[in-house]
XYZ file of C-alpha atoms in Angstrom:
391
model
C -196.208 24.653 141.402
C -199.667 23.264 142.630
C -199.432 19.808 143.632
C -202.663 17.621 144.430
C -203.684 18.689 148.364
C -202.105 16.373 150.758
C -204.055 14.362 153.445
C -203.932 17.054 156.198
C -204.253 13.767 158.631
C -201.374 12.224 157.178
C -199.106 12.729 160.221
C -201.451 11.950 162.726
C -202.161 8.159 161.005
C -198.285 7.849 160.924
C -198.100 8.568 164.546
C -201.226 6.641 165.910
C -202.310 4.070 163.179
C -202.111 0.577 164.562
C -200.002 1.810 167.596
C -202.767 1.975 170.326
C -201.403 1.047 173.938
C -204.627 -0.781 174.962
C -203.268 -3.629 172.714
C -200.691 -4.587 175.082
C -201.085 -5.257 179.035
C -198.448 -3.292 179.500
C -200.002 -0.147 178.062
C -196.647 0.799 176.428
C -196.953 3.980 173.795
C -194.273 2.509 171.836
C -195.309 -0.843 170.299
C -192.847 -3.567 171.921
C -190.398 -5.806 169.851
C -191.851 -9.336 169.898
C -188.775 -11.671 169.428
C -190.529 -14.887 169.912
C -190.646 -17.565 167.107
C -193.250 -19.460 168.634
C -196.416 -18.962 170.577
C -198.285 -20.903 173.416
C -201.603 -22.762 172.218
C -204.415 -23.397 174.668
C -204.710 -26.693 173.266
C -203.645 -28.425 169.978
C -204.418 -26.186 166.977
C -206.138 -23.791 169.610
C -204.219 -20.538 169.786
C -205.130 -17.134 170.543
C -203.758 -15.306 167.371
C -200.301 -16.198 166.646
C -198.860 -19.560 165.967
C -195.426 -19.008 164.597
C -193.307 -16.401 163.676
C -193.334 -16.759 160.305
C -197.106 -16.789 159.953
C -197.526 -13.594 162.094
C -195.951 -11.671 164.474
C -197.193 -8.844 166.797
C -194.513 -6.114 165.587
C -194.775 -7.012 162.129
C -198.751 -6.422 162.598
C -198.151 -2.942 164.088
C -196.072 -1.942 161.032
C -198.484 -3.274 158.451
C -201.567 -1.485 159.930
C -199.532 1.703 159.987
C -198.296 0.984 156.236
C -202.096 0.155 155.268
C -203.418 3.525 156.768
C -200.760 5.603 155.163
C -201.321 4.287 151.675
C -205.164 4.227 151.656
C -204.944 0.366 151.704
C -207.309 -2.268 153.585
C -204.404 -4.501 153.505
C -200.432 -4.201 153.742
C -197.915 -7.097 153.636
C -194.074 -6.695 154.748
C -191.597 -8.673 153.216
C -187.607 -9.364 154.035
C -186.943 -6.922 151.215
C -188.073 -5.223 147.830
C -187.443 -7.956 145.707
C -188.679 -10.571 147.883
C -192.101 -8.503 147.734
C -191.353 -8.578 143.836
C -190.819 -12.343 143.865
C -193.864 -12.878 146.077
C -196.096 -10.882 143.675
C -194.682 -12.712 140.866
C -195.548 -16.089 142.675
C -199.422 -15.351 142.059
C -198.769 -15.866 138.383
C -198.191 -19.734 136.801
C -195.902 -21.129 134.334
C -196.999 -19.594 130.765
C -198.580 -16.633 132.305
C -196.981 -12.950 130.960
C -196.100 -9.905 132.489
C -195.925 -6.226 130.757
C -193.390 -4.096 132.423
C -191.977 -0.736 132.121
C -188.911 -0.800 130.549
C -186.987 1.898 132.496
C -187.243 0.049 136.010
C -184.887 -0.573 138.876
C -182.006 -3.002 137.805
C -182.915 -5.633 140.172
C -186.501 -5.852 139.099
C -185.320 -6.218 135.353
C -182.935 -8.777 136.212
C -185.467 -10.671 138.171
C -188.066 -10.971 135.618
C -185.568 -11.302 132.705
C -183.266 -13.872 134.494
C -185.505 -15.770 137.124
C -189.201 -15.471 136.164
C -188.273 -16.466 132.632
C -186.831 -19.657 134.028
C -190.239 -20.559 135.462
C -191.808 -20.004 131.829
C -193.066 -16.311 132.690
C -192.235 -14.085 129.725
C -192.068 -10.483 130.038
C -192.542 -7.713 127.703
C -190.631 -4.498 128.529
C -192.521 -1.382 126.774
C -192.241 2.480 127.435
C -195.180 3.174 129.493
C -195.060 6.748 129.568
C -197.166 6.199 126.274
C -200.339 3.881 127.832
C -201.085 2.770 124.219
C -197.963 0.655 124.232
C -199.083 -1.053 127.462
C -202.530 -1.826 125.870
C -200.704 -3.166 122.492
C -198.320 -5.335 124.640
C -201.260 -7.241 126.703
C -201.867 -10.810 125.654
C -204.551 -13.504 126.205
C -202.173 -14.880 128.982
C -201.044 -11.427 130.460
C -201.579 -11.571 134.433
C -199.660 -8.541 135.761
C -198.780 -5.206 134.501
C -195.818 -3.630 136.406
C -194.873 0.072 136.239
C -192.489 2.145 138.444
C -193.219 6.148 138.374
C -191.053 8.054 138.400
C -188.637 5.691 137.010
C -185.128 4.533 138.103
C -182.913 6.291 137.361
C -184.235 8.477 134.449
C -187.264 9.827 136.452
C -189.740 9.254 133.736
C -193.396 9.680 134.993
C -196.262 7.289 133.984
C -200.120 8.266 133.901
C -201.147 5.735 136.802
C -204.770 6.747 135.833
C -204.491 5.928 132.160
C -202.974 2.739 132.828
C -205.084 1.406 135.207
C -208.138 2.175 132.771
C -206.604 -0.305 130.304
C -205.860 -2.895 132.873
C -209.225 -2.525 134.408
C -210.702 -3.701 131.094
C -209.048 -6.819 131.796
C -210.585 -9.079 134.621
C -207.321 -11.299 135.261
C -205.028 -8.558 135.132
C -203.688 -6.911 138.048
C -201.667 -3.425 138.450
C -198.551 -3.020 140.309
C -196.997 0.579 140.890
C -193.637 0.669 142.031
C -193.924 3.807 144.500
C -190.506 3.667 146.010
C -189.062 6.867 144.704
C -192.328 9.066 146.136
C -193.090 7.258 149.356
C -196.773 7.044 150.665
C -196.503 10.784 151.402
C -196.168 12.185 147.935
C -198.045 9.529 145.725
C -200.555 7.039 146.659
C -201.158 4.710 143.492
C -204.342 2.904 144.891
C -206.050 6.216 144.913
C -205.326 6.555 141.003
C -206.352 2.774 139.864
C -203.665 0.541 140.912
C -204.174 -2.717 142.354
C -201.262 -2.985 143.960
C -198.888 -0.164 145.752
C -195.609 -1.608 145.972
C -192.354 -0.318 148.123
C -188.893 -1.027 148.735
C -189.325 0.109 152.467
C -185.533 0.422 152.459
C -185.697 3.717 150.868
C -187.755 6.625 151.887
C -190.279 4.884 154.163
C -187.479 3.859 156.442
C -185.246 6.673 155.555
C -182.512 6.162 157.997
C -180.276 3.745 155.822
C -180.290 0.688 158.390
C -183.342 -1.903 157.099
C -183.737 -3.757 154.278
C -187.570 -4.563 153.582
C -190.270 -4.573 151.234
C -194.364 -4.079 151.291
C -197.352 -4.559 149.175
C -200.412 -2.829 149.859
C -203.741 -3.567 148.242
C -207.559 -2.813 148.699
C -208.293 -6.164 146.917
C -209.358 -8.960 149.515
C -208.486 -11.801 146.896
C -204.902 -10.636 146.291
C -204.434 -9.826 149.991
C -205.433 -13.404 150.714
C -203.582 -14.900 147.922
C -200.547 -12.785 148.940
C -200.837 -13.567 152.793
C -200.581 -17.067 151.943
C -197.477 -16.759 149.641
C -196.056 -14.769 152.220
C -196.337 -17.411 154.522
C -195.675 -20.442 152.091
C -192.410 -18.888 150.444
C -191.555 -17.517 153.882
C -189.868 -14.347 152.877
C -190.913 -12.092 156.250
C -189.056 -9.572 157.949
C -187.576 -9.668 161.318
C -189.476 -7.851 164.080
C -186.486 -5.674 164.988
C -186.473 -4.433 161.287
C -190.397 -4.048 161.821
C -189.816 -2.203 164.726
C -187.338 0.322 162.990
C -189.742 0.932 159.994
C -192.678 1.554 162.166
C -190.450 4.195 164.101
C -189.168 5.772 160.990
C -192.643 6.211 159.731
C -193.300 8.554 162.466
C -191.116 11.565 160.833
C -192.074 10.300 157.312
C -193.946 13.510 156.451
C -191.191 16.116 158.217
C -188.435 13.836 156.266
C -190.162 14.157 153.086
C -190.986 17.928 153.047
C -187.265 18.487 154.017
C -186.081 16.151 151.106
C -188.272 17.777 148.522
C -187.295 21.346 149.417
C -183.491 20.556 149.299
C -183.950 19.001 146.100
C -185.586 21.703 144.034
C -182.862 23.903 145.098
C -180.019 21.470 144.418
C -181.809 20.778 141.030
C -182.286 24.434 140.003
C -178.716 25.281 140.911
C -177.827 22.259 138.509
C -179.977 23.552 135.855
C -177.639 26.845 135.844
C -174.368 24.728 135.771
C -172.490 25.056 132.659
C -171.022 21.468 133.444
C -174.662 19.797 133.149
C -176.270 19.031 129.835
C -179.764 18.349 131.388
C -181.549 17.999 134.771
C -184.161 15.451 135.564
C -186.323 16.653 138.510
C -190.210 15.707 138.101
C -190.557 18.995 140.410
C -189.112 21.341 137.894
C -191.214 22.918 135.014
C -188.320 21.673 132.862
C -189.428 18.277 133.362
C -191.345 16.812 130.228
C -194.201 15.382 132.267
C -194.422 18.038 135.071
C -198.276 18.741 134.605
C -198.571 14.974 134.889
C -196.682 14.969 137.908
C -198.727 17.977 139.493
C -201.984 16.103 138.661
C -201.013 12.746 140.395
C -198.760 13.678 142.982
C -198.543 15.491 146.427
C -194.871 16.641 145.839
C -191.867 14.872 144.849
C -188.930 13.481 146.875
C -185.154 14.106 146.922
C -184.467 12.100 143.703
C -182.542 13.704 140.689
C -180.832 12.465 137.667
C -178.544 14.780 135.481
C -176.421 14.286 132.401
C -172.944 15.289 133.072
C -170.886 16.712 130.076
C -168.420 14.250 129.293
C -168.254 10.739 129.426
C -167.403 7.693 131.875
C -163.671 9.451 132.997
C -165.400 12.597 134.047
C -168.461 10.706 135.714
C -166.054 8.787 138.071
C -163.878 11.762 138.345
C -167.084 13.793 139.802
C -168.285 10.972 142.124
C -164.645 10.335 143.648
C -164.293 13.914 144.432
C -167.433 14.274 146.438
C -166.958 15.000 150.155
C -170.313 15.503 151.779
C -172.358 13.492 149.386
C -171.520 9.655 149.723
C -170.602 7.521 146.481
C -172.893 4.599 147.108
C -175.615 2.530 146.096
C -179.300 2.681 147.429
C -181.404 6.112 148.158
C -184.045 7.791 150.240
C -181.838 7.760 153.555
C -181.208 11.208 155.504
C -177.842 11.394 153.687
C -177.096 12.354 150.498
C -175.913 9.614 148.085
C -174.763 9.738 144.462
C -174.202 7.059 142.108
C -173.273 6.087 138.227
C -176.221 3.543 137.410
C -174.332 2.780 134.208
C -171.899 0.993 136.335
C -173.761 0.309 139.768
C -177.473 -0.135 140.214
C -178.119 -0.857 136.556
C -175.117 -2.878 135.325
C -176.860 -6.131 135.443
C -178.809 -4.721 132.202
C -177.081 -5.367 128.979
C -175.154 -2.351 128.058
C -177.113 -1.776 124.361
C -180.451 -1.696 126.567
C -179.375 0.578 129.094
C -178.139 3.109 126.753
C -181.211 2.952 124.749
C -183.092 3.586 128.154
C -180.764 6.807 128.668
C -178.783 4.897 131.499
C -175.546 6.577 129.754
C -172.102 6.652 131.285
C -172.714 10.505 131.898
C -175.812 9.877 133.903
C -175.483 10.648 137.731
C -178.338 10.130 140.227
C -178.453 12.027 143.289
C -180.848 11.029 146.266
C -180.726 14.758 148.109
C -180.493 14.352 151.934
C -181.211 16.422 154.968
C -177.786 18.097 155.178
C -177.764 21.866 155.103
C -178.476 22.625 151.488
C -175.595 24.821 150.856
C -173.307 22.299 152.167
C -174.470 19.728 149.197
C -174.100 22.536 146.517
C -170.807 23.538 147.725
C -169.946 19.886 147.282
C -171.225 19.703 144.048
C -169.782 22.606 142.860
C -166.192 21.378 143.726
C -166.601 18.038 142.334
C -168.002 19.541 139.061
C -164.900 21.885 138.956
C -162.537 18.613 139.314
C -164.628 16.321 137.015
C -164.954 18.772 134.187
C -162.422 21.389 132.743
């Protein structure tokens, strides 16, 4: 398969952007963790760079510089979680404004727009953004933000970022946010394709070690950056310096991790396609995916995310997941370990059942984050669990 040719300097940027030893008196090669909550001033309101830990922190700056470089952005801002970043982006809007969102999105995003933003008189229209015309049809005079996720969570639908960006750029007051969590900055860079904001739950692939909760927003728009930076300080959803240190560390291995995730998931995906207990497999990197050609035109590869429909229903799904031994039954994704879950009862349970089922989030849809284990061990585990679940 022929994806877009990736940036051959990506790994070098991950290792060196924002990491210069010369910025520290100690000349430390690994950026230190600055835990101080406050900083000495030469005179009242006369400080060198940092004033208070919420407003800025040296360790956070290092991470944000590295993130911006990897995403091809002028600016990156980090937040205490992915949903904290979602909340801050939504605070760019005012009461009476309108959002157009992809209908198949992370359950927490759906819940926030429907049950929290709505209380601030910010209405959201959910549409199938795989057809960009539906985005255009949903835009109103008061629309201020378009939010898409691609590939989507959990059915792995793919949205044409360029086509949606062409629509939003016709409206000067609308900005386009792309949730890039499933691909990471290594396999997809939405800003290159016309997005205004590239959004991440850094908790997932970007950190990749299942030990940090954090979010990020990257942009080339100076005005959006200035407004978001104000909100980052005014609302206060900032990450801890230690967590920033951990994510900065993790970015150093992002390229090698993502290549291994991709390799393993393709092998697992092909194996699942041939298994008699599987109805269908959703993997954007496989030719069987209905938008495979689009994936090749806007991505540099695909991560370890796979979803598949199991023959049977809720009981078979529960039996399968409970029988796994190498793969862990747990929410989240993108770590070095393989994880599996049932979105119908877990990550997307907050969405009304009728809507869940209409989106394809049924009781036999299994989501797997294929990790870095020996791929034969992953397949062997799936094989024994499938035998236990489907008779």
